[in-house]
């Protein structure tokens, strides 16, 4: 009889342990889902002034004409070779940079007449980030333009917190996720 009571007590304790593990597991799942929801919402918040573009060609062509808009293209037919991400002190081959956008890069272009302090501010966004490309862009309509595949943001004054929001939202979001922004062409500063 004493053994039967011990066995009954052991089963009851085991049942209680299983219940606690289940409750803890459910609580962890709920916390992860709630945190994920808030992280998703934070990265998907509307960025003031954001322009988006749909239906962009992903074709590759060696001789591609650049639209004369005063803005870098946010996608479309581009060079088959991508540009290595990093900081460039001279203008880069636009259609190679567009290929980098397809790989998920964010391209920060700045007006060549920008002050050295402002240029340093823009270049700092590429520090330690292998998917940010920075270069001057002649004829730029704004001081700085942040461009990703299918998205663009014009910046008229620095500093501007929208640049960080743009990078957080669009970095790695090109139509070829997981593709590299290295191993292509070009030699960014420090490479």
PDB file of C-alpha atoms in Angstrom:
ATOM      1  CA  UNK A   1       0.000   0.000   0.000  1.00  0.00           C
ATOM      2  CA  UNK A   2       2.831   2.407   0.892  1.00  0.00           C
ATOM      3  CA  UNK A   3       4.438   1.649  -2.467  1.00  0.00           C
ATOM      4  CA  UNK A   4       1.145   2.382  -4.248  1.00  0.00           C
ATOM      5  CA  UNK A   5       0.918   5.763  -2.519  1.00  0.00           C
ATOM      6  CA  UNK A   6       4.521   6.565  -3.473  1.00  0.00           C
ATOM      7  CA  UNK A   7       3.822   5.600  -7.099  1.00  0.00           C
ATOM      8  CA  UNK A   8       0.671   7.726  -7.124  1.00  0.00           C
ATOM      9  CA  UNK A   9       2.583  10.685  -5.649  1.00  0.00           C
ATOM     10  CA  UNK A  10       5.416  10.243  -8.211  1.00  0.00           C
ATOM     11  CA  UNK A  11       2.920  10.282 -11.109  1.00  0.00           C
ATOM     12  CA  UNK A  12       1.242  13.383  -9.690  1.00  0.00           C
ATOM     13  CA  UNK A  13       4.583  15.194  -9.403  1.00  0.00           C
ATOM     14  CA  UNK A  14       5.486  14.187 -12.976  1.00  0.00           C
ATOM     15  CA  UNK A  15       2.121  15.470 -14.221  1.00  0.00           C
ATOM     16  CA  UNK A  16       2.730  18.808 -12.446  1.00  0.00           C
ATOM     17  CA  UNK A  17       6.224  19.084 -14.007  1.00  0.00           C
ATOM     18  CA  UNK A  18       4.805  18.469 -17.491  1.00  0.00           C
ATOM     19  CA  UNK A  19       2.168  21.163 -16.887  1.00  0.00           C
ATOM     20  CA  UNK A  20       4.817  23.678 -15.748  1.00  0.00           C
ATOM     21  CA  UNK A  21       6.990  22.932 -18.792  1.00  0.00           C
ATOM     22  CA  UNK A  22       4.002  23.372 -21.071  1.00  0.00           C
ATOM     23  CA  UNK A  23       3.056  26.678 -19.433  1.00  0.00           C
ATOM     24  CA  UNK A  24       6.626  27.958 -19.638  1.00  0.00           C
ATOM     25  CA  UNK A  25       6.851  26.884 -23.288  1.00  0.00           C
ATOM     26  CA  UNK A  26       3.579  28.640 -24.143  1.00  0.00           C
ATOM     27  CA  UNK A  27       4.727  31.771 -22.298  1.00  0.00           C
ATOM     28  CA  UNK A  28       8.029  31.813 -24.215  1.00  0.00           C
ATOM     29  CA  UNK A  29       6.224  31.437 -27.547  1.00  0.00           C
ATOM     30  CA  UNK A  30       3.835  34.292 -26.658  1.00  0.00           C
ATOM     31  CA  UNK A  31       6.725  36.577 -25.633  1.00  0.00           C
ATOM     32  CA  UNK A  32       8.641  35.807 -28.839  1.00  0.00           C
ATOM     33  CA  UNK A  33       5.569  36.450 -30.994  1.00  0.00           C
ATOM     34  CA  UNK A  34       4.761  39.739 -29.252  1.00  0.00           C
ATOM     35  CA  UNK A  35       8.386  40.916 -29.481  1.00  0.00           C
ATOM     36  CA  UNK A  36       8.524  39.898 -33.153  1.00  0.00           C
ATOM     37  CA  UNK A  37       5.328  41.819 -33.852  1.00  0.00           C
ATOM     38  CA  UNK A  38       6.702  45.001 -32.295  1.00  0.00           C
ATOM     39  CA  UNK A  39      10.046  44.648 -34.079  1.00  0.00           C
ATOM     40  CA  UNK A  40       8.221  44.127 -37.378  1.00  0.00           C
ATOM     41  CA  UNK A  41       6.018  47.179 -36.768  1.00  0.00           C
ATOM     42  CA  UNK A  42       9.021  49.317 -35.850  1.00  0.00           C
ATOM     43  CA  UNK A  43      10.833  48.428 -39.075  1.00  0.00           C
ATOM     44  CA  UNK A  44       7.702  48.829 -41.207  1.00  0.00           C
ATOM     45  CA  UNK A  45       6.706  52.259 -39.916  1.00  0.00           C
ATOM     46  CA  UNK A  46       6.178  54.783 -42.635  1.00  0.00           C
ATOM     47  CA  UNK A  47       9.258  56.833 -43.411  1.00  0.00           C
ATOM     48  CA  UNK A  48       8.301  60.406 -44.255  1.00  0.00           C
ATOM     49  CA  UNK A  49       9.097  61.231 -47.895  1.00  0.00           C
ATOM     50  CA  UNK A  50       9.655  57.592 -48.930  1.00  0.00           C
ATOM     51  CA  UNK A  51       9.011  56.863 -52.599  1.00  0.00           C
ATOM     52  CA  UNK A  52       8.473  53.295 -53.790  1.00  0.00           C
ATOM     53  CA  UNK A  53       8.583  51.810 -57.270  1.00  0.00           C
ATOM     54  CA  UNK A  54       6.989  48.609 -58.569  1.00  0.00           C
ATOM     55  CA  UNK A  55       7.467  46.505 -61.678  1.00  0.00           C
ATOM     56  CA  UNK A  56      11.200  47.084 -62.036  1.00  0.00           C
ATOM     57  CA  UNK A  57      12.986  44.944 -64.610  1.00  0.00           C
ATOM     58  CA  UNK A  58      15.638  42.592 -63.271  1.00  0.00           C
ATOM     59  CA  UNK A  59      17.217  42.096 -66.686  1.00  0.00           C
ATOM     60  CA  UNK A  60      20.970  42.240 -67.191  1.00  0.00           C
ATOM     61  CA  UNK A  61      22.489  44.180 -70.089  1.00  0.00           C
ATOM     62  CA  UNK A  62      25.964  45.568 -70.699  1.00  0.00           C
ATOM     63  CA  UNK A  63      24.893  48.797 -72.388  1.00  0.00           C
ATOM     64  CA  UNK A  64      22.141  50.355 -70.300  1.00  0.00           C
ATOM     65  CA  UNK A  65      21.152  53.991 -70.602  1.00  0.00           C
ATOM     66  CA  UNK A  66      20.690  55.885 -67.365  1.00  0.00           C
ATOM     67  CA  UNK A  67      17.465  57.862 -67.002  1.00  0.00           C
ATOM     68  CA  UNK A  68      18.175  61.604 -66.835  1.00  0.00           C
ATOM     69  CA  UNK A  69      16.194  62.358 -63.661  1.00  0.00           C
ATOM     70  CA  UNK A  70      18.859  63.763 -61.357  1.00  0.00           C
ATOM     71  CA  UNK A  71      18.302  60.733 -59.129  1.00  0.00           C
ATOM     72  CA  UNK A  72      19.976  57.334 -59.097  1.00  0.00           C
ATOM     73  CA  UNK A  73      17.743  54.545 -60.414  1.00  0.00           C
ATOM     74  CA  UNK A  74      16.025  52.423 -57.746  1.00  0.00           C
ATOM     75  CA  UNK A  75      16.149  49.300 -59.891  1.00  0.00           C
ATOM     76  CA  UNK A  76      15.537  48.207 -63.454  1.00  0.00           C
ATOM     77  CA  UNK A  77      17.721  46.725 -66.166  1.00  0.00           C
ATOM     78  CA  UNK A  78      21.319  46.796 -64.977  1.00  0.00           C
ATOM     79  CA  UNK A  79      24.858  45.605 -65.596  1.00  0.00           C
ATOM     80  CA  UNK A  80      25.508  41.869 -65.089  1.00  0.00           C
ATOM     81  CA  UNK A  81      28.373  42.728 -62.696  1.00  0.00           C
ATOM     82  CA  UNK A  82      27.610  44.167 -59.280  1.00  0.00           C
ATOM     83  CA  UNK A  83      29.599  46.830 -57.481  1.00  0.00           C
ATOM     84  CA  UNK A  84      31.314  45.941 -54.209  1.00  0.00           C
ATOM     85  CA  UNK A  85      29.724  47.773 -51.301  1.00  0.00           C
ATOM     86  CA  UNK A  86      31.703  50.310 -49.296  1.00  0.00           C
ATOM     87  CA  UNK A  87      32.725  53.967 -49.598  1.00  0.00           C
ATOM     88  CA  UNK A  88      33.768  55.442 -52.948  1.00  0.00           C
ATOM     89  CA  UNK A  89      35.220  58.931 -53.207  1.00  0.00           C
ATOM     90  CA  UNK A  90      34.489  59.225 -56.941  1.00  0.00           C
ATOM     91  CA  UNK A  91      31.238  58.545 -58.832  1.00  0.00           C
ATOM     92  CA  UNK A  92      30.669  54.859 -59.554  1.00  0.00           C
ATOM     93  CA  UNK A  93      29.242  53.008 -62.538  1.00  0.00           C
ATOM     94  CA  UNK A  94      25.528  53.479 -61.940  1.00  0.00           C
ATOM     95  CA  UNK A  95      24.261  50.272 -63.506  1.00  0.00           C
ATOM     96  CA  UNK A  96      26.726  48.183 -61.492  1.00  0.00           C
ATOM     97  CA  UNK A  97      25.483  49.916 -58.325  1.00  0.00           C
ATOM     98  CA  UNK A  98      21.906  49.084 -59.359  1.00  0.00           C
ATOM     99  CA  UNK A  99      22.930  45.418 -59.522  1.00  0.00           C
ATOM    100  CA  UNK A 100      24.149  45.787 -55.913  1.00  0.00           C
ATOM    101  CA  UNK A 101      20.667  47.078 -55.013  1.00  0.00           C
ATOM    102  CA  UNK A 102      19.262  43.860 -56.468  1.00  0.00           C
ATOM    103  CA  UNK A 103      21.487  42.029 -53.961  1.00  0.00           C
ATOM    104  CA  UNK A 104      19.970  44.007 -51.086  1.00  0.00           C
ATOM    105  CA  UNK A 105      22.401  46.921 -50.823  1.00  0.00           C
ATOM    106  CA  UNK A 106      21.405  50.407 -49.728  1.00  0.00           C
ATOM    107  CA  UNK A 107      23.101  53.054 -51.867  1.00  0.00           C
ATOM    108  CA  UNK A 108      23.691  56.433 -50.240  1.00  0.00           C
ATOM    109  CA  UNK A 109      24.555  59.000 -52.867  1.00  0.00           C
ATOM    110  CA  UNK A 110      25.523  62.578 -52.074  1.00  0.00           C
ATOM    111  CA  UNK A 111      25.877  65.796 -54.026  1.00  0.00           C
ATOM    112  CA  UNK A 112      29.573  66.254 -54.917  1.00  0.00           C
ATOM    113  CA  UNK A 113      29.529  69.826 -53.519  1.00  0.00           C
ATOM    114  CA  UNK A 114      28.548  68.659 -50.035  1.00  0.00           C
ATOM    115  CA  UNK A 115      30.824  69.821 -47.209  1.00  0.00           C
ATOM    116  CA  UNK A 116      33.511  67.435 -45.949  1.00  0.00           C
ATOM    117  CA  UNK A 117      31.724  67.173 -42.594  1.00  0.00           C
ATOM    118  CA  UNK A 118      28.471  66.210 -44.309  1.00  0.00           C
ATOM    119  CA  UNK A 119      30.285  63.676 -46.526  1.00  0.00           C
ATOM    120  CA  UNK A 120      31.886  62.150 -43.408  1.00  0.00           C
ATOM    121  CA  UNK A 121      28.412  61.866 -41.857  1.00  0.00           C
ATOM    122  CA  UNK A 122      27.116  59.970 -44.894  1.00  0.00           C
ATOM    123  CA  UNK A 123      30.208  57.753 -45.109  1.00  0.00           C
ATOM    124  CA  UNK A 124      29.803  56.768 -41.458  1.00  0.00           C
ATOM    125  CA  UNK A 125      26.654  54.810 -42.352  1.00  0.00           C
ATOM    126  CA  UNK A 126      28.823  52.343 -44.293  1.00  0.00           C
ATOM    127  CA  UNK A 127      31.195  51.673 -41.394  1.00  0.00           C
ATOM    128  CA  UNK A 128      30.957  48.031 -40.426  1.00  0.00           C
ATOM    129  CA  UNK A 129      28.037  47.390 -42.775  1.00  0.00           C
ATOM    130  CA  UNK A 130      28.776  45.145 -45.747  1.00  0.00           C
ATOM    131  CA  UNK A 131      25.536  46.105 -47.526  1.00  0.00           C
ATOM    132  CA  UNK A 132      25.849  49.902 -47.647  1.00  0.00           C
ATOM    133  CA  UNK A 133      27.332  51.626 -50.676  1.00  0.00           C
ATOM    134  CA  UNK A 134      28.296  55.341 -50.528  1.00  0.00           C
ATOM    135  CA  UNK A 135      29.353  57.514 -53.457  1.00  0.00           C
ATOM    136  CA  UNK A 136      29.035  61.016 -54.907  1.00  0.00           C
ATOM    137  CA  UNK A 137      26.451  61.369 -57.666  1.00  0.00           C
ATOM    138  CA  UNK A 138      26.788  64.328 -60.064  1.00  0.00           C
ATOM    139  CA  UNK A 139      23.557  66.194 -60.785  1.00  0.00           C
ATOM    140  CA  UNK A 140      21.838  64.953 -57.642  1.00  0.00           C
ATOM    141  CA  UNK A 141      18.691  66.942 -56.842  1.00  0.00           C
ATOM    142  CA  UNK A 142      19.091  66.647 -53.050  1.00  0.00           C
ATOM    143  CA  UNK A 143      22.066  66.721 -50.709  1.00  0.00           C
ATOM    144  CA  UNK A 144      21.726  62.967 -50.100  1.00  0.00           C
ATOM    145  CA  UNK A 145      19.561  60.250 -51.642  1.00  0.00           C
ATOM    146  CA  UNK A 146      19.097  56.859 -50.000  1.00  0.00           C
ATOM    147  CA  UNK A 147      18.223  54.213 -52.576  1.00  0.00           C
ATOM    148  CA  UNK A 148      17.306  50.537 -52.268  1.00  0.00           C
ATOM    149  CA  UNK A 149      15.670  48.246 -54.797  1.00  0.00           C
ATOM    150  CA  UNK A 150      12.241  49.791 -55.378  1.00  0.00           C
ATOM    151  CA  UNK A 151      12.592  52.530 -52.757  1.00  0.00           C
ATOM    152  CA  UNK A 152      14.139  55.967 -52.496  1.00  0.00           C
ATOM    153  CA  UNK A 153      14.386  58.799 -49.980  1.00  0.00           C
ATOM    154  CA  UNK A 154      15.662  62.309 -50.653  1.00  0.00           C
ATOM    155  CA  UNK A 155      17.449  64.081 -47.801  1.00  0.00           C
ATOM    156  CA  UNK A 156      17.971  67.842 -47.876  1.00  0.00           C
ATOM    157  CA  UNK A 157      19.722  68.362 -44.561  1.00  0.00           C
ATOM    158  CA  UNK A 158      22.006  66.327 -42.319  1.00  0.00           C
ATOM    159  CA  UNK A 159      21.794  64.746 -39.849  1.00  0.00           C
ATOM    160  CA  UNK A 160      18.491  63.009 -40.610  1.00  0.00           C
ATOM    161  CA  UNK A 161      17.224  60.022 -38.604  1.00  0.00           C
ATOM    162  CA  UNK A 162      15.309  58.775 -41.638  1.00  0.00           C
ATOM    163  CA  UNK A 163      18.594  57.502 -43.125  1.00  0.00           C
ATOM    164  CA  UNK A 164      18.972  54.993 -40.285  1.00  0.00           C
ATOM    165  CA  UNK A 165      15.287  54.035 -40.621  1.00  0.00           C
ATOM    166  CA  UNK A 166      15.737  53.530 -44.367  1.00  0.00           C
ATOM    167  CA  UNK A 167      18.819  51.338 -43.916  1.00  0.00           C
ATOM    168  CA  UNK A 168      17.117  49.277 -41.185  1.00  0.00           C
ATOM    169  CA  UNK A 169      14.051  48.733 -43.336  1.00  0.00           C
ATOM    170  CA  UNK A 170      15.628  48.029 -46.732  1.00  0.00           C
ATOM    171  CA  UNK A 171      19.082  46.570 -46.044  1.00  0.00           C
ATOM    172  CA  UNK A 172      19.104  43.029 -47.446  1.00  0.00           C
ATOM    173  CA  UNK A 173      15.659  43.465 -49.018  1.00  0.00           C
ATOM    174  CA  UNK A 174      16.562  43.246 -52.704  1.00  0.00           C
ATOM    175  CA  UNK A 175      14.965  40.671 -54.997  1.00  0.00           C
ATOM    176  CA  UNK A 176      18.038  38.439 -54.547  1.00  0.00           C
ATOM    177  CA  UNK A 177      18.214  38.021 -50.761  1.00  0.00           C
ATOM    178  CA  UNK A 178      21.334  36.275 -49.582  1.00  0.00           C
ATOM    179  CA  UNK A 179      23.373  37.475 -52.568  1.00  0.00           C
ATOM    180  CA  UNK A 180      26.710  39.138 -51.822  1.00  0.00           C
ATOM    181  CA  UNK A 181      27.699  42.763 -52.009  1.00  0.00           C
ATOM    182  CA  UNK A 182      31.345  41.782 -52.346  1.00  0.00           C
ATOM    183  CA  UNK A 183      33.217  39.709 -54.899  1.00  0.00           C
ATOM    184  CA  UNK A 184      32.045  42.012 -57.675  1.00  0.00           C
ATOM    185  CA  UNK A 185      33.836  44.961 -59.260  1.00  0.00           C
ATOM    186  CA  UNK A 186      35.170  48.189 -57.821  1.00  0.00           C
ATOM    187  CA  UNK A 187      37.560  48.985 -55.027  1.00  0.00           C
ATOM    188  CA  UNK A 188      35.916  50.883 -52.194  1.00  0.00           C
ATOM    189  CA  UNK A 189      38.151  52.838 -49.826  1.00  0.00           C
ATOM    190  CA  UNK A 190      39.975  50.533 -47.428  1.00  0.00           C
ATOM    191  CA  UNK A 191      39.663  47.411 -49.563  1.00  0.00           C
TER     192      UNK A 191
END
